[in-house]
Amino acid sequence: MTLRKIIILPDKQLRLVCDPVKEVDDEIRALMDDMLDTMYDAPGVGLAAIQIAVRKRVVVTDAARDDDEKTPLCFANPEITWVSEELAEYEEGCLSIPEFFETVERPARCGVSYLDYDGKPQEMDCDGLLATVIQHEIDHLNGVLFIDHISKLKRDIIVKKFTKAKKRESAA
Ligand code: GNR
Ligand code: NI
């Protein structure tokens, strides 16, 4: 159990396209374990490996409500297989863009194929918060952030804010 440091905007690594996992071996399982620990500690409902500076197509989620039992899920090489025509709006946030929230519209339901913690191929239908979170996480694997789904004006303001904060920090 190791907590890893979450990288934040404007770290350029967040814009990288991540590499597929060849096989879910003990090293990938250890990565998934660390990611779950880091996600629960944050706390967050999802985490992509690139957010801890690991350029691999690995995602963890737990979209259970606070009072429900934990439902940790691990995904290697997740791919969207279908999306609903119906859209849903969620107030999204991102652990790599702390304290900024904005409404994003995405397909309300989707299918996802992936390799699970044991390396077994799986296919799952998602709805509700999980559908939004898995789409948000798969975006991360392709270097896409939720601010790419909002207006350019709002995006530019938020990127500028984080770039300034980093400059101030390195000057101090
Ligand atoms: O913790 C998170 N909450 C969240 C809320 C709405 C839509 C997506 C998310 S994912 C986010 C954690 C994160 O940054 N994952 O990449
Ligand atoms: Ni995120």
PDB file of C-alpha atoms and ligand atoms in Angstrom:
ATOM      1  CA  MET A   1       0.000   0.000   0.000  1.00  0.00           C
ATOM      2  CA  THR A   2       1.682   3.123  -1.248  1.00  0.00           C
ATOM      3  CA  LEU A   3       0.219   6.551  -1.756  1.00  0.00           C
ATOM      4  CA  ARG A   4       1.528   8.121  -4.957  1.00  0.00           C
ATOM      5  CA  LYS A   5       1.758  11.799  -5.750  1.00  0.00           C
ATOM      6  CA  ILE A   6      -0.934  13.103  -8.099  1.00  0.00           C
ATOM      7  CA  ILE A   7       0.364  15.432 -10.808  1.00  0.00           C
ATOM      8  CA  ILE A   8      -1.633  18.570 -11.591  1.00  0.00           C
ATOM      9  CA  LEU A   9      -2.089  21.121 -14.357  1.00  0.00           C
ATOM     10  CA  PRO A  10      -0.043  22.419 -16.192  1.00  0.00           C
ATOM     11  CA  ASP A  11       2.070  19.227 -16.041  1.00  0.00           C
ATOM     12  CA  LYS A  12       2.522  18.258 -19.711  1.00  0.00           C
ATOM     13  CA  GLN A  13       2.414  14.554 -18.907  1.00  0.00           C
ATOM     14  CA  LEU A  14      -1.367  14.947 -18.620  1.00  0.00           C
ATOM     15  CA  ARG A  15      -1.423  15.480 -22.409  1.00  0.00           C
ATOM     16  CA  LEU A  16       0.390  12.232 -23.284  1.00  0.00           C
ATOM     17  CA  VAL A  17      -1.326   9.339 -25.050  1.00  0.00           C
ATOM     18  CA  CYS A  18      -0.776   6.305 -22.801  1.00  0.00           C
ATOM     19  CA  ASP A  19       0.593   2.920 -23.838  1.00  0.00           C
ATOM     20  CA  PRO A  20      -1.450  -0.295 -23.791  1.00  0.00           C
ATOM     21  CA  VAL A  21      -0.614  -2.859 -21.124  1.00  0.00           C
ATOM     22  CA  LYS A  22       0.840  -6.046 -22.648  1.00  0.00           C
ATOM     23  CA  GLU A  23      -0.302  -8.283 -19.826  1.00  0.00           C
ATOM     24  CA  VAL A  24      -1.847  -7.786 -16.382  1.00  0.00           C
ATOM     25  CA  ASP A  25       1.073  -9.135 -14.337  1.00  0.00           C
ATOM     26  CA  ASP A  26       2.091  -8.597 -10.698  1.00  0.00           C
ATOM     27  CA  GLU A  27       3.650  -5.232 -11.587  1.00  0.00           C
ATOM     28  CA  ILE A  28       0.363  -3.974 -13.076  1.00  0.00           C
ATOM     29  CA  ARG A  29      -1.584  -5.362 -10.102  1.00  0.00           C
ATOM     30  CA  ALA A  30       0.766  -3.501  -7.718  1.00  0.00           C
ATOM     31  CA  LEU A  31       0.138  -0.347  -9.770  1.00  0.00           C
ATOM     32  CA  MET A  32      -3.649  -0.905  -9.530  1.00  0.00           C
ATOM     33  CA  ASP A  33      -3.335  -1.402  -5.735  1.00  0.00           C
ATOM     34  CA  ASP A  34      -1.381   1.855  -5.347  1.00  0.00           C
ATOM     35  CA  MET A  35      -3.879   3.677  -7.561  1.00  0.00           C
ATOM     36  CA  LEU A  36      -6.843   2.502  -5.451  1.00  0.00           C
ATOM     37  CA  ASP A  37      -5.074   3.601  -2.246  1.00  0.00           C
ATOM     38  CA  THR A  38      -4.244   6.974  -3.809  1.00  0.00           C
ATOM     39  CA  MET A  39      -7.805   7.434  -5.148  1.00  0.00           C
ATOM     40  CA  TYR A  40      -9.481   6.617  -1.800  1.00  0.00           C
ATOM     41  CA  ASP A  41      -7.034   8.852   0.068  1.00  0.00           C
ATOM     42  CA  ALA A  42      -7.609  11.851  -2.233  1.00  0.00           C
ATOM     43  CA  PRO A  43     -10.616  11.164  -2.152  1.00  0.00           C
ATOM     44  CA  GLY A  44     -11.825  10.602  -5.715  1.00  0.00           C
ATOM     45  CA  VAL A  45     -14.191   8.335  -7.643  1.00  0.00           C
ATOM     46  CA  GLY A  46     -11.664   7.463 -10.358  1.00  0.00           C
ATOM     47  CA  LEU A  47      -7.966   7.680 -11.203  1.00  0.00           C
ATOM     48  CA  ALA A  48      -5.952   7.123 -14.391  1.00  0.00           C
ATOM     49  CA  ALA A  49      -2.316   5.942 -14.155  1.00  0.00           C
ATOM     50  CA  ILE A  50      -1.000   9.049 -15.922  1.00  0.00           C
ATOM     51  CA  GLN A  51      -2.271  11.096 -12.954  1.00  0.00           C
ATOM     52  CA  ILE A  52       0.498   9.438 -10.917  1.00  0.00           C
ATOM     53  CA  ALA A  53       2.922   9.912 -13.832  1.00  0.00           C
ATOM     54  CA  VAL A  54       2.685   6.335 -15.146  1.00  0.00           C
ATOM     55  CA  ARG A  55       2.085   6.338 -18.896  1.00  0.00           C
ATOM     56  CA  LYS A  56       0.006   3.155 -19.074  1.00  0.00           C
ATOM     57  CA  ARG A  57      -3.618   2.477 -20.045  1.00  0.00           C
ATOM     58  CA  VAL A  58      -4.698   1.609 -16.499  1.00  0.00           C
ATOM     59  CA  VAL A  59      -7.717   3.041 -14.627  1.00  0.00           C
ATOM     60  CA  VAL A  60      -9.377   2.448 -11.261  1.00  0.00           C
ATOM     61  CA  THR A  61     -12.824   3.632 -10.171  1.00  0.00           C
ATOM     62  CA  ASP A  62     -15.243   3.454  -7.262  1.00  0.00           C
ATOM     63  CA  ALA A  63     -18.471   5.257  -8.042  1.00  0.00           C
ATOM     64  CA  ALA A  64     -20.343   3.920  -4.976  1.00  0.00           C
ATOM     65  CA  ARG A  65     -22.154   6.503  -2.874  1.00  0.00           C
ATOM     66  CA  ASP A  66     -20.574   7.328   0.481  1.00  0.00           C
ATOM     67  CA  ASP A  67     -23.043   5.256   2.517  1.00  0.00           C
ATOM     68  CA  ASP A  68     -22.856   2.192   0.236  1.00  0.00           C
ATOM     69  CA  GLU A  69     -20.273  -0.557   0.283  1.00  0.00           C
ATOM     70  CA  LYS A  70     -17.048   0.006  -1.639  1.00  0.00           C
ATOM     71  CA  THR A  71     -17.045  -1.115  -5.287  1.00  0.00           C
ATOM     72  CA  PRO A  72     -13.413  -0.875  -6.449  1.00  0.00           C
ATOM     73  CA  LEU A  73     -12.969  -1.615 -10.165  1.00  0.00           C
ATOM     74  CA  CYS A  74      -9.673  -2.012 -12.056  1.00  0.00           C
ATOM     75  CA  PHE A  75      -9.371  -1.616 -15.820  1.00  0.00           C
ATOM     76  CA  ALA A  76      -6.410  -2.295 -18.121  1.00  0.00           C
ATOM     77  CA  ASN A  77      -6.729  -1.180 -21.772  1.00  0.00           C
ATOM     78  CA  PRO A  78     -10.345   0.000 -21.334  1.00  0.00           C
ATOM     79  CA  GLU A  79     -12.220   0.843 -24.535  1.00  0.00           C
ATOM     80  CA  ILE A  80     -15.659   2.310 -25.094  1.00  0.00           C
ATOM     81  CA  THR A  81     -17.643  -0.201 -27.176  1.00  0.00           C
ATOM     82  CA  TRP A  82     -20.929   1.746 -27.506  1.00  0.00           C
ATOM     83  CA  VAL A  83     -22.550   4.929 -26.239  1.00  0.00           C
ATOM     84  CA  SER A  84     -26.197   5.871 -25.717  1.00  0.00           C
ATOM     85  CA  GLU A  85     -27.770   8.651 -27.735  1.00  0.00           C
ATOM     86  CA  GLU A  86     -29.153  10.060 -24.517  1.00  0.00           C
ATOM     87  CA  LEU A  87     -26.796  12.471 -22.794  1.00  0.00           C
ATOM     88  CA  ALA A  88     -26.357  13.212 -19.093  1.00  0.00           C
ATOM     89  CA  GLU A  89     -24.916  16.222 -17.300  1.00  0.00           C
ATOM     90  CA  TYR A  90     -22.613  15.936 -14.310  1.00  0.00           C
ATOM     91  CA  GLU A  91     -20.716  18.499 -12.346  1.00  0.00           C
ATOM     92  CA  GLU A  92     -17.200  17.148 -13.036  1.00  0.00           C
ATOM     93  CA  GLY A  93     -13.992  17.650 -11.157  1.00  0.00           C
ATOM     94  CA  CYS A  94     -10.502  16.207 -11.603  1.00  0.00           C
ATOM     95  CA  LEU A  95      -7.815  15.431  -9.037  1.00  0.00           C
ATOM     96  CA  SER A  96      -5.303  16.916 -11.508  1.00  0.00           C
ATOM     97  CA  ILE A  97      -7.284  20.200 -11.655  1.00  0.00           C
ATOM     98  CA  PRO A  98      -8.011  20.689  -7.928  1.00  0.00           C
ATOM     99  CA  GLU A  99     -10.935  22.811  -6.757  1.00  0.00           C
ATOM    100  CA  PHE A 100     -12.399  23.488 -10.199  1.00  0.00           C
ATOM    101  CA  PHE A 101     -15.811  22.085 -11.119  1.00  0.00           C
ATOM    102  CA  GLU A 102     -17.871  22.492 -14.250  1.00  0.00           C
ATOM    103  CA  THR A 103     -20.874  20.816 -15.848  1.00  0.00           C
ATOM    104  CA  VAL A 104     -20.013  18.403 -18.681  1.00  0.00           C
ATOM    105  CA  GLU A 105     -22.434  16.618 -20.989  1.00  0.00           C
ATOM    106  CA  ARG A 106     -21.570  13.070 -22.058  1.00  0.00           C
ATOM    107  CA  PRO A 107     -23.443   9.934 -23.211  1.00  0.00           C
ATOM    108  CA  ALA A 108     -25.611   8.770 -20.273  1.00  0.00           C
ATOM    109  CA  ARG A 109     -24.691   5.099 -20.758  1.00  0.00           C
ATOM    110  CA  CYS A 110     -21.810   3.254 -22.418  1.00  0.00           C
ATOM    111  CA  GLY A 111     -20.204  -0.138 -22.811  1.00  0.00           C
ATOM    112  CA  VAL A 112     -16.581  -0.719 -21.872  1.00  0.00           C
ATOM    113  CA  SER A 113     -14.299  -3.644 -22.698  1.00  0.00           C
ATOM    114  CA  TYR A 114     -11.152  -4.143 -20.612  1.00  0.00           C
ATOM    115  CA  LEU A 115      -8.864  -6.576 -18.821  1.00  0.00           C
ATOM    116  CA  ASP A 116      -9.676  -6.941 -15.129  1.00  0.00           C
ATOM    117  CA  TYR A 117      -7.361  -7.313 -12.089  1.00  0.00           C
ATOM    118  CA  ASP A 118      -6.815 -10.983 -13.027  1.00  0.00           C
ATOM    119  CA  GLY A 119      -6.124 -10.164 -16.678  1.00  0.00           C
ATOM    120  CA  LYS A 120      -9.469 -11.618 -17.733  1.00  0.00           C
ATOM    121  CA  PRO A 121     -11.232  -9.884 -20.675  1.00  0.00           C
ATOM    122  CA  GLN A 122     -14.475  -8.276 -19.499  1.00  0.00           C
ATOM    123  CA  GLU A 123     -17.279  -6.257 -20.996  1.00  0.00           C
ATOM    124  CA  MET A 124     -19.473  -4.037 -18.830  1.00  0.00           C
ATOM    125  CA  ASP A 125     -22.448  -1.746 -19.359  1.00  0.00           C
ATOM    126  CA  CYS A 126     -22.220   1.489 -17.360  1.00  0.00           C
ATOM    127  CA  ASP A 127     -24.770   4.120 -16.385  1.00  0.00           C
ATOM    128  CA  GLY A 128     -25.131   6.906 -13.844  1.00  0.00           C
ATOM    129  CA  LEU A 129     -21.965   8.302 -12.293  1.00  0.00           C
ATOM    130  CA  LEU A 130     -19.878   5.283 -13.377  1.00  0.00           C
ATOM    131  CA  ALA A 131     -20.653   5.972 -17.069  1.00  0.00           C
ATOM    132  CA  THR A 132     -19.409   9.542 -16.663  1.00  0.00           C
ATOM    133  CA  VAL A 133     -16.336   8.556 -14.636  1.00  0.00           C
ATOM    134  CA  ILE A 134     -15.184   5.813 -17.000  1.00  0.00           C
ATOM    135  CA  GLN A 135     -15.476   8.221 -19.956  1.00  0.00           C
ATOM    136  CA  HIS A 136     -13.528  10.858 -17.966  1.00  0.00           C
ATOM    137  CA  GLU A 137     -10.803   8.270 -17.190  1.00  0.00           C
ATOM    138  CA  ILE A 138     -10.511   6.932 -20.753  1.00  0.00           C
ATOM    139  CA  ASP A 139     -10.135  10.572 -21.869  1.00  0.00           C
ATOM    140  CA  HIS A 140      -7.084  10.784 -19.532  1.00  0.00           C
ATOM    141  CA  LEU A 141      -5.500   7.789 -21.322  1.00  0.00           C
ATOM    142  CA  ASN A 142      -5.704   9.830 -24.534  1.00  0.00           C
ATOM    143  CA  GLY A 143      -4.357  13.063 -23.036  1.00  0.00           C
ATOM    144  CA  VAL A 144      -7.838  14.609 -22.850  1.00  0.00           C
ATOM    145  CA  LEU A 145      -9.076  16.517 -19.777  1.00  0.00           C
ATOM    146  CA  PHE A 146     -12.645  17.413 -18.808  1.00  0.00           C
ATOM    147  CA  ILE A 147     -11.846  21.094 -19.414  1.00  0.00           C
ATOM    148  CA  ASP A 148     -11.530  20.165 -23.111  1.00  0.00           C
ATOM    149  CA  HIS A 149     -15.316  19.621 -23.031  1.00  0.00           C
ATOM    150  CA  ILE A 150     -16.116  23.149 -21.763  1.00  0.00           C
ATOM    151  CA  SER A 151     -15.815  26.541 -23.463  1.00  0.00           C
ATOM    152  CA  LYS A 152     -12.369  27.630 -24.646  1.00  0.00           C
ATOM    153  CA  LEU A 153     -12.769  30.836 -22.639  1.00  0.00           C
ATOM    154  CA  LYS A 154     -13.278  28.954 -19.352  1.00  0.00           C
ATOM    155  CA  ARG A 155     -10.522  26.467 -20.255  1.00  0.00           C
ATOM    156  CA  ASP A 156      -7.994  29.220 -20.989  1.00  0.00           C
ATOM    157  CA  ILE A 157      -8.792  30.958 -17.690  1.00  0.00           C
ATOM    158  CA  ILE A 158      -8.300  27.797 -15.637  1.00  0.00           C
ATOM    159  CA  VAL A 159      -5.066  26.787 -17.427  1.00  0.00           C
ATOM    160  CA  LYS A 160      -3.704  30.311 -16.912  1.00  0.00           C
ATOM    161  CA  LYS A 161      -4.580  30.182 -13.213  1.00  0.00           C
ATOM    162  CA  PHE A 162      -2.674  26.916 -12.685  1.00  0.00           C
ATOM    163  CA  THR A 163       0.285  28.084 -14.788  1.00  0.00           C
ATOM    164  CA  LYS A 164       0.551  31.249 -12.672  1.00  0.00           C
ATOM    165  CA  ALA A 165       0.270  29.284  -9.416  1.00  0.00           C
ATOM    166  CA  LYS A 166       3.149  27.051 -10.506  1.00  0.00           C
ATOM    167  CA  LYS A 167       5.325  30.052 -11.409  1.00  0.00           C
ATOM    168  CA  ARG A 168       4.636  31.654  -8.030  1.00  0.00           C
ATOM    169  CA  GLU A 169       5.527  28.401  -6.316  1.00  0.00           C
ATOM    170  CA  SER A 170       8.847  27.978  -8.123  1.00  0.00           C
ATOM    171  CA  ALA A 171       9.751  31.639  -7.449  1.00  0.00           C
ATOM    172  CA  ALA A 172       9.138  31.264  -3.704  1.00  0.00           C
TER     173      ALA A 172
HETATM  174  O1  GNR B   1     -13.040  12.332  -8.175  1.00  0.00           O
HETATM  175  C1  GNR B   1     -13.498  12.601  -9.294  1.00  0.00           C
HETATM  176  N1  GNR B   1     -14.803  12.967  -9.405  1.00  0.00           N
HETATM  177  C2  GNR B   1     -15.467  13.081 -10.600  1.00  0.00           C
HETATM  178  C3  GNR B   1     -16.717  13.681 -10.601  1.00  0.00           C
HETATM  179  C4  GNR B   1     -17.438  13.807 -11.768  1.00  0.00           C
HETATM  180  C5  GNR B   1     -16.918  13.316 -12.942  1.00  0.00           C
HETATM  181  C6  GNR B   1     -15.668  12.718 -12.975  1.00  0.00           C
HETATM  182  C7  GNR B   1     -14.946  12.589 -11.807  1.00  0.00           C
HETATM  183  S1  GNR B   1     -13.396  11.804 -11.833  1.00  0.00           S
HETATM  184  C8  GNR B   1     -12.607  12.577 -10.482  1.00  0.00           C
HETATM  185  C9  GNR B   1     -11.265  11.929 -10.193  1.00  0.00           C
HETATM  186  C10 GNR B   1     -10.331  12.114 -11.367  1.00  0.00           C
HETATM  187  O2  GNR B   1      -9.752  13.144 -11.603  1.00  0.00           O
HETATM  188  N2  GNR B   1     -10.206  11.115 -12.187  1.00  0.00           N
HETATM  189  O3  GNR B   1      -9.425  11.223 -13.274  1.00  0.00           O
HETATM  190 NI    NI B   2      -9.479  13.319 -13.829  1.00  0.00          NI
END
